[in-house]
Coordinates of C-alpha atoms in Angstrom, one line a residue:
M13 CA -7.6 9.6 31.0
Q14 CA -8.1 7.7 27.8
N15 CA -11.0 8.5 25.6
K16 CA -13.0 5.3 26.3
N17 CA -15.5 5.7 23.4
L18 CA -12.7 6.4 21.0
M19 CA -10.9 3.2 22.0
I20 CA -14.1 1.3 21.5
G21 CA -14.5 2.9 18.1
I22 CA -11.0 1.8 17.1
A23 CA -11.8 -1.7 18.4
I24 CA -15.0 -1.8 16.3
I25 CA -13.1 -0.8 13.1
A26 CA -10.3 -3.3 13.9
S27 CA -12.6 -6.2 14.6
P28 CA -13.1 -7.5 11.1
I29 CA -9.3 -7.4 10.5
V30 CA -8.5 -9.0 13.8
F31 CA -11.1 -11.7 13.1
A32 CA -9.6 -12.4 9.7
L33 CA -6.1 -12.5 11.2
I34 CA -7.2 -15.1 13.8
A35 CA -9.6 -17.1 11.6
F36 CA -7.7 -17.1 8.4
P37 CA -4.0 -16.3 9.2
D38 CA -2.8 -17.9 6.0
S39 CA -4.6 -15.2 4.0
F40 CA -2.2 -12.5 5.4
S41 CA 0.6 -12.5 2.8
L42 CA 2.9 -9.5 2.4
S43 CA 2.5 -9.8 -1.4
W44 CA 0.4 -6.9 -2.6
N45 CA -1.8 -9.0 -4.9
Q46 CA -1.8 -12.3 -3.0
G47 CA -3.3 -11.7 0.4
R48 CA -4.7 -9.4 3.1
G49 CA -1.4 -8.1 4.5
G50 CA -2.4 -4.6 3.5
F51 CA -5.2 -4.8 6.0
I52 CA -2.7 -4.7 8.9
F53 CA -0.9 -1.6 7.5
A54 CA -4.2 0.1 7.0
L55 CA -5.2 -0.6 10.6
V56 CA -1.8 0.8 11.8
F57 CA -2.6 4.0 9.9
V58 CA -6.1 4.2 11.5
V59 CA -4.8 3.6 15.0
A60 CA -1.9 6.0 14.6
E61 CA -4.2 8.8 13.4
L62 CA -6.9 8.2 16.0
I63 CA -4.9 7.5 19.2
G64 CA -4.8 10.6 21.4
L65 CA -7.8 12.4 19.9
K66 CA -10.0 14.4 22.2
I67 CA -13.1 14.0 20.1
I68 CA -15.9 12.2 21.9
I69 CA -17.8 9.6 19.8
S70 CA -21.4 9.2 21.0
K71 CA -22.6 5.8 22.1
K72 CA -25.3 5.9 19.4
R73 CA -22.7 6.3 16.7
L74 CA -20.6 3.4 18.1
I75 CA -23.6 1.1 18.2
S76 CA -24.6 2.1 14.6
V77 CA -21.3 0.8 13.3
I78 CA -21.4 -2.6 14.9
P79 CA -23.8 -4.1 12.4
L80 CA -21.5 -2.9 9.6
S81 CA -18.6 -4.7 11.3
V82 CA -20.7 -7.8 11.6
A83 CA -21.6 -7.6 7.9
V84 CA -17.9 -7.4 6.9
I85 CA -17.1 -10.4 9.2
T86 CA -20.0 -12.3 7.5
Y87 CA -18.5 -11.5 4.1
L88 CA -15.2 -12.9 5.2
V89 CA -16.8 -16.1 6.5
G90 CA -18.9 -16.3 3.4
L91 CA -15.8 -16.4 1.2
E92 CA -15.0 -19.8 2.8
Y93 CA -18.5 -21.1 2.1
G94 CA -19.0 -20.5 -1.6
L95 CA -18.8 -16.7 -2.0
R96 CA -15.2 -16.9 -3.2
D97 CA -16.1 -19.5 -5.8
Y98 CA -18.9 -17.3 -7.0
I99 CA -16.4 -14.4 -7.3
L100 CA -14.0 -16.6 -9.2
S101 CA -16.7 -17.8 -11.6
S102 CA -17.8 -14.3 -12.3
A103 CA -14.3 -13.4 -13.5
E104 CA -14.9 -15.0 -16.8
S105 CA -17.8 -12.7 -17.5
F106 CA -15.6 -9.7 -17.1
N107 CA -12.7 -11.2 -19.2
V108 CA -10.4 -11.3 -16.2
Q109 CA -7.0 -12.8 -16.7
L110 CA -5.5 -12.5 -13.3
I111 CA -8.1 -14.1 -11.0
Y112 CA -6.1 -13.6 -7.8
S113 CA -6.0 -9.9 -8.2
W114 CA -9.7 -10.0 -9.0
T115 CA -10.6 -11.9 -5.8
W116 CA -8.4 -9.9 -3.4
M117 CA -9.6 -6.7 -5.0
W118 CA -13.1 -7.3 -3.6
D119 CA -11.6 -7.8 -0.1
F120 CA -10.0 -4.4 -0.3
I121 CA -13.1 -2.8 -1.7
V122 CA -15.3 -4.2 1.1
M123 CA -12.8 -3.3 3.8
G124 CA -12.1 0.2 2.3
I125 CA -15.8 1.0 2.2
F126 CA -16.4 -0.3 5.7
V127 CA -13.6 1.8 7.2
M128 CA -14.6 5.0 5.3
V129 CA -18.3 4.6 6.4
A130 CA -17.3 3.8 10.0
L131 CA -15.1 6.9 10.2
S132 CA -17.8 9.1 8.5
I133 CA -20.3 7.9 11.1
F134 CA -17.9 8.6 13.9
F135 CA -16.7 12.0 12.8
G136 CA -18.9 13.1 9.9
K137 CA -17.3 15.0 7.1
R138 CA -14.3 15.7 9.3
W139 CA -13.0 12.1 8.9
I140 CA -11.1 13.1 5.8
R141 CA -8.9 15.4 7.9
I142 CA -8.9 13.2 11.0
A143 CA -8.0 9.8 9.7
P144 CA -7.7 9.6 5.9
A145 CA -4.6 7.5 5.5
G146 CA -6.0 4.0 6.4
P147 CA -9.1 4.1 4.2
I148 CA -7.2 5.7 1.3
F149 CA -4.6 3.0 1.6
L150 CA -7.3 0.4 1.3
V151 CA -9.1 2.1 -1.6
G152 CA -5.8 2.8 -3.3
S153 CA -4.8 -0.9 -3.0
A154 CA -8.2 -1.9 -4.5
I155 CA -7.6 0.5 -7.4
I156 CA -4.2 -1.0 -8.1
L157 CA -5.6 -4.5 -7.9
S158 CA -8.4 -3.5 -10.3
L159 CA -5.8 -2.1 -12.8
D160 CA -3.8 -5.4 -12.5
T161 CA -7.1 -7.3 -13.0
F162 CA -8.3 -5.5 -16.1
F163 CA -5.0 -4.3 -17.6
P164 CA -2.5 -7.1 -16.8
Y165 CA 1.2 -7.2 -17.6
D166 CA 2.1 -4.4 -20.0
S167 CA -1.3 -3.7 -21.4
L168 CA -1.6 -0.4 -19.5
G169 CA 0.8 1.8 -21.4
P170 CA 1.2 4.8 -19.2
L171 CA 2.2 2.8 -16.2
Q172 CA 4.5 0.5 -18.2
Y173 CA 6.1 3.5 -19.9
V174 CA 8.7 4.1 -17.2
V175 CA 9.7 0.4 -16.7
P176 CA 12.3 0.2 -19.5
Y177 CA 14.2 3.1 -17.9
L178 CA 14.2 1.4 -14.6
V179 CA 15.4 -1.8 -16.2
Q180 CA 18.2 -0.1 -18.0
T181 CA 19.3 1.6 -14.8
N182 CA 19.3 -1.7 -13.0
V183 CA 21.3 -3.4 -15.7
W184 CA 23.9 -0.6 -15.3
L185 CA 24.0 -1.1 -11.6
V186 CA 24.5 -4.9 -12.0
N187 CA 27.4 -4.4 -14.3
V188 CA 28.9 -1.6 -12.1
F189 CA 28.9 -3.9 -9.1
D190 CA 30.2 -6.8 -11.2
L191 CA 27.5 -9.2 -10.0
G192 CA 27.3 -11.0 -13.3
T193 CA 26.4 -10.3 -16.9
A194 CA 23.3 -8.2 -17.6
T195 CA 21.7 -6.8 -20.7
A196 CA 18.3 -5.4 -21.4
R197 CA 15.8 -4.9 -24.2
D198 CA 12.7 -2.9 -23.4
N199 CA 11.3 -4.4 -20.2
I200 CA 13.3 -7.7 -20.5
M201 CA 16.5 -8.4 -18.6
F202 CA 19.0 -11.1 -19.6
L203 CA 21.0 -12.1 -16.6
K204 CA 23.8 -14.6 -16.2
G205 CA 25.3 -15.2 -12.7
D206 CA 26.7 -17.9 -10.5
F207 CA 23.8 -20.3 -11.2
G208 CA 23.5 -19.8 -14.9
P209 CA 21.3 -17.6 -17.1
M210 CA 17.8 -16.2 -16.3
V211 CA 15.5 -14.0 -18.2
L212 CA 13.3 -11.6 -16.3
Q213 CA 10.4 -9.7 -17.9
V214 CA 9.5 -6.7 -15.8
F215 CA 5.9 -5.3 -15.7
W216 CA 4.8 -2.2 -13.9
P217 CA 3.7 -3.9 -10.6
S218 CA 7.1 -5.7 -10.4
A219 CA 8.8 -2.4 -11.0
G220 CA 7.0 -0.9 -8.1
V221 CA 5.0 1.6 -10.1
H222 CA 1.9 0.7 -8.0
S223 CA 3.8 1.8 -4.9
I224 CA 4.2 5.3 -6.3
I225 CA 0.4 5.5 -6.7
I226 CA -0.2 4.2 -3.2
Y227 CA 2.4 6.6 -1.8
S228 CA 0.8 9.5 -3.7
L229 CA -2.7 8.8 -2.3
V230 CA -1.5 8.2 1.3
M231 CA 0.9 11.0 1.4
G232 CA -1.6 13.4 -0.2
A233 CA -4.1 12.5 2.4
F234 CA -1.5 12.8 5.2
L235 CA -0.3 16.3 4.0
L236 CA -3.9 17.5 3.6
K237 CA -4.5 17.3 7.3
M238 CA -1.1 18.9 8.3
N239 CA -1.0 22.5 9.2
I240 CA 2.0 23.5 7.2
H241 CA 2.6 25.8 4.2
R242 CA 1.9 24.6 0.7
N243 CA 5.5 24.8 -0.4
R244 CA 6.7 22.6 2.4
K245 CA 3.9 20.1 1.5
L246 CA 5.2 20.0 -2.1
I247 CA 8.8 19.6 -0.9
Y248 CA 7.8 16.6 1.3
F249 CA 5.7 15.1 -1.4
G250 CA 8.5 15.4 -4.0
L251 CA 11.1 14.0 -1.7
G252 CA 8.8 11.1 -1.0
I253 CA 8.4 10.4 -4.7
V254 CA 12.1 10.4 -5.2
G255 CA 12.5 8.1 -2.2
T256 CA 9.8 5.7 -3.5
I257 CA 11.5 5.5 -6.9
G258 CA 14.8 4.8 -5.0
V259 CA 13.1 2.0 -3.1
N260 CA 11.7 0.6 -6.3
M261 CA 15.2 0.5 -7.8
I262 CA 16.4 -1.4 -4.8
R263 CA 13.5 -3.7 -5.3
I264 CA 14.5 -4.5 -9.0
F265 CA 18.1 -4.7 -8.0
S266 CA 17.4 -7.2 -5.3
L267 CA 15.4 -9.4 -7.6
S268 CA 18.3 -9.4 -10.1
W269 CA 20.8 -10.1 -7.3
Y270 CA 18.7 -13.0 -6.2
A271 CA 18.8 -14.5 -9.7
L272 CA 22.5 -13.8 -10.1
K273 CA 23.8 -14.9 -6.6
V274 CA 21.2 -17.1 -4.9
T275 CA 19.2 -19.2 -7.4
T276 CA 17.7 -19.3 -10.9
D277 CA 15.0 -21.7 -9.8
A278 CA 11.8 -20.1 -10.9
K279 CA 9.7 -21.3 -7.9
Q280 CA 12.2 -20.0 -5.3
W281 CA 12.7 -16.8 -7.2
E282 CA 9.0 -16.2 -7.4
E283 CA 8.6 -16.7 -3.6
F284 CA 11.2 -14.0 -3.1
H285 CA 9.6 -11.8 -5.7
S286 CA 6.2 -12.0 -4.1
V287 CA 7.3 -10.3 -0.9
A288 CA 10.4 -8.3 -1.7
G289 CA 8.6 -5.2 -2.8
E290 CA 6.2 -4.7 0.1
I291 CA 8.9 -5.6 2.6
M292 CA 10.8 -2.5 1.3
F293 CA 8.1 -0.1 0.4
L294 CA 5.7 -0.2 3.4
P295 CA 8.5 0.3 6.0
W296 CA 9.9 3.1 3.9
L297 CA 6.4 4.8 3.8
F298 CA 6.1 4.5 7.6
V299 CA 9.6 5.8 8.2
F300 CA 9.1 8.8 5.8
L301 CA 5.8 9.7 7.4
L302 CA 7.4 9.5 10.8
I303 CA 10.3 11.7 9.8
V304 CA 7.9 14.3 8.4
I305 CA 5.9 14.2 11.7
I306 CA 9.1 14.6 13.8
L307 CA 10.4 17.5 11.7
E308 CA 7.1 19.4 11.7
T309 CA 6.6 18.8 15.4
K310 CA 10.0 20.2 16.2
R311 CA 9.4 23.1 13.9
L312 CA 6.0 23.8 15.5
K313 CA 7.5 23.7 19.1
K314 CA 10.3 26.1 18.0
S315 CA 7.8 28.5 16.5
E316 CA 5.7 28.4 19.7
S317 CA 8.8 29.0 21.8
E318 CA 9.6 32.1 19.7
G319 CA 6.1 33.3 19.9
K320 CA 5.4 32.8 16.2
L321 CA 2.0 31.6 14.9
P322 CA 2.1 28.3 13.0
P323 CA 1.6 28.7 9.2
K324 CA -1.9 28.4 7.8
N325 CA -2.9 25.1 6.3
N326 CA -3.1 26.0 2.6

């Protein structure tokens, strides 16, 4: 029998996201800094972590979260009736250069706070071990958007530091696969392919550095709740970092390939660039988490069949 109150709780958490998806579908872009596509992935995390729980949520707790859900929906509607203009106008006061990151940042802040508060009302302090991935994904996205807002392009040195190495590696790959001519200087690539030359300047978001931060936050929260030995957690975390860097290399390589083999038209290239990274990173994140779950589930069943106790969560 399904835990009815739990399903209602999930529905309450999902309601602002579902409302936005129905009322403002055009706002759900896969680009990390141009829409609410991240809301859907956060919701998937929440649902995946809550489905099947045996914990009973009281009716009183459910009712207490409904006004918060209504408040978030009111915020989303208010954006269409002047609130977004107010947020845009306030950007100048904070010397914001990238206004789109600024406006979407507030969406993720509001949704992240809502999901965290809702989960804390439902489960108390235990929420961080029950369903941390969704809210941490939202808050992590808000942090990345804030960094892009206040430290645009290459102004944030530590995050930009690794980009030239990724660019040099990509140039080497382009030349190895004989896709065209490619050279690099710092974070700038000079490409010449089937449709002529194109110069690409790569900043840390385009290089996927933000995805490493998001991965670290989500995977850290995910491993925190798993009852496995610390060494195995470190191994999984490290493998995920390597995999995420690999995905980022594929991201940069695909952007170069598009310029070399498809088009050098800036508008068309930018359309591809806006979605290429998230199309690769988010599925990779889900697949990697799924692999970890499958491996550890099999390992736990094997330990139980052999009469061994599972390792302590440390």
